[in-house]
């Protein structure tokens, strides 16, 4: 419908909402199907009550439309009526509460999981860290990868848009996956409709949720708690793989991490550190500060003042480690390792002293 109104070809997106979908996703977990079933149960009961109540009301208005001026009947107590309007709603409430409670209890039962993954919300990306099982130690950030201009200039406007991320969460099929959620700055919410999971990620707290996806595929969600400027650009992508494919992914991740790991005993040359820092900057800083360090006019100022001039090195290290209170600058102390922090500071000072705008070119 949306497609034909807009006169454009619109297709269902793999793992995304159907173009004409108005209802919930049925999903790929027992919980998401339970939620769908509960939704139909409650909707049906409510429609029946609605028709009953409004039917009597409209019937009365119509049947007695000529009864103007009649005296209202006055009577006290009618045991039958009182019993009926107490017992019937009681039965209805129980009929709704029993299955709903059962599902809520099942949703909260995160015991005996096959795999635990820590999920951290950042402004504005997700961090995933595999805590146990064969993937223990695998960790990465998951950031919007679709160019913003492509999203903002999409046609037709208002259509659901598939946003990709650089690294997505990968889990094995038919395994109970427990996600432990927290946040580094403000409250975010990790939501995958197809899993029946939506859990707030709250700074300073750990909350957990679980899912057992029974169909391989790519499933999508979105940060579901207003968390600032780029709240709409925190997509969540989870790929469910057959066990053998998952094992291969774990192996690849471990190889990739080993290849990228920083040897703590390595003596870095200035050029190596700057090159490394450029990558760290591109992965963590450009979203707000832009590649040229000049920020986004109106939203984020340049790194310092109205041109890119970096303050004393010690102050800069402090800002990177702890963030800047009262601004969107988050603390990166927990996100970047020591080499990455040294690298990104070296890179920024190098980049902007080379541009003739920085100061203290001897900091390297
Ligand atoms: Cu994170 Cu909204």
mmCIF file of C-alpha atoms and ligand atoms in Angstrom, residues 121-126 185-189 222-228 230-234, ligand 1:
data_model
loop_
_atom_site.group_PDB
_atom_site.id
_atom_site.type_symbol
_atom_site.label_atom_id
_atom_site.label_comp_id
_atom_site.label_asym_id
_atom_site.label_seq_id
_atom_site.Cartn_x
_atom_site.Cartn_y
_atom_site.Cartn_z
ATOM 1 C CA UNK A 121 24.755 0.896 24.852
ATOM 2 C CA UNK A 122 26.828 3.928 23.889
ATOM 3 C CA UNK A 123 25.827 7.224 22.343
ATOM 4 C CA UNK A 124 25.361 6.003 19.569
ATOM 5 C CA UNK A 125 26.475 2.475 18.974
ATOM 6 C CA UNK A 126 26.375 -0.923 20.624
ATOM 7 C CA UNK A 185 26.306 7.072 29.185
ATOM 8 C CA UNK A 186 22.506 7.319 29.121
ATOM 9 C CA UNK A 187 19.658 4.802 29.053
ATOM 10 C CA UNK A 188 19.316 2.868 25.791
ATOM 11 C CA UNK A 189 17.067 -0.084 25.030
ATOM 12 C CA UNK A 222 16.631 -0.537 16.951
ATOM 13 C CA UNK A 223 17.520 1.330 20.104
ATOM 14 C CA UNK A 224 14.115 1.787 21.738
ATOM 15 C CA UNK A 225 14.833 4.441 24.346
ATOM 16 C CA UNK A 226 15.301 8.065 23.346
ATOM 17 C CA UNK A 227 19.016 8.567 23.987
ATOM 18 C CA UNK A 228 19.970 11.796 22.255
ATOM 19 C CA UNK A 230 21.460 9.938 17.017
ATOM 20 C CA UNK A 231 18.910 7.729 18.790
ATOM 21 C CA UNK A 232 17.349 6.926 15.421
ATOM 22 C CA UNK A 233 20.703 5.731 14.102
ATOM 23 C CA UNK A 234 21.462 2.911 16.543
HETATM 24 CU CU1 LIG B 1 20.361 4.543 22.185
HETATM 25 CU CU2 LIG B 1 18.235 5.442 21.701
#
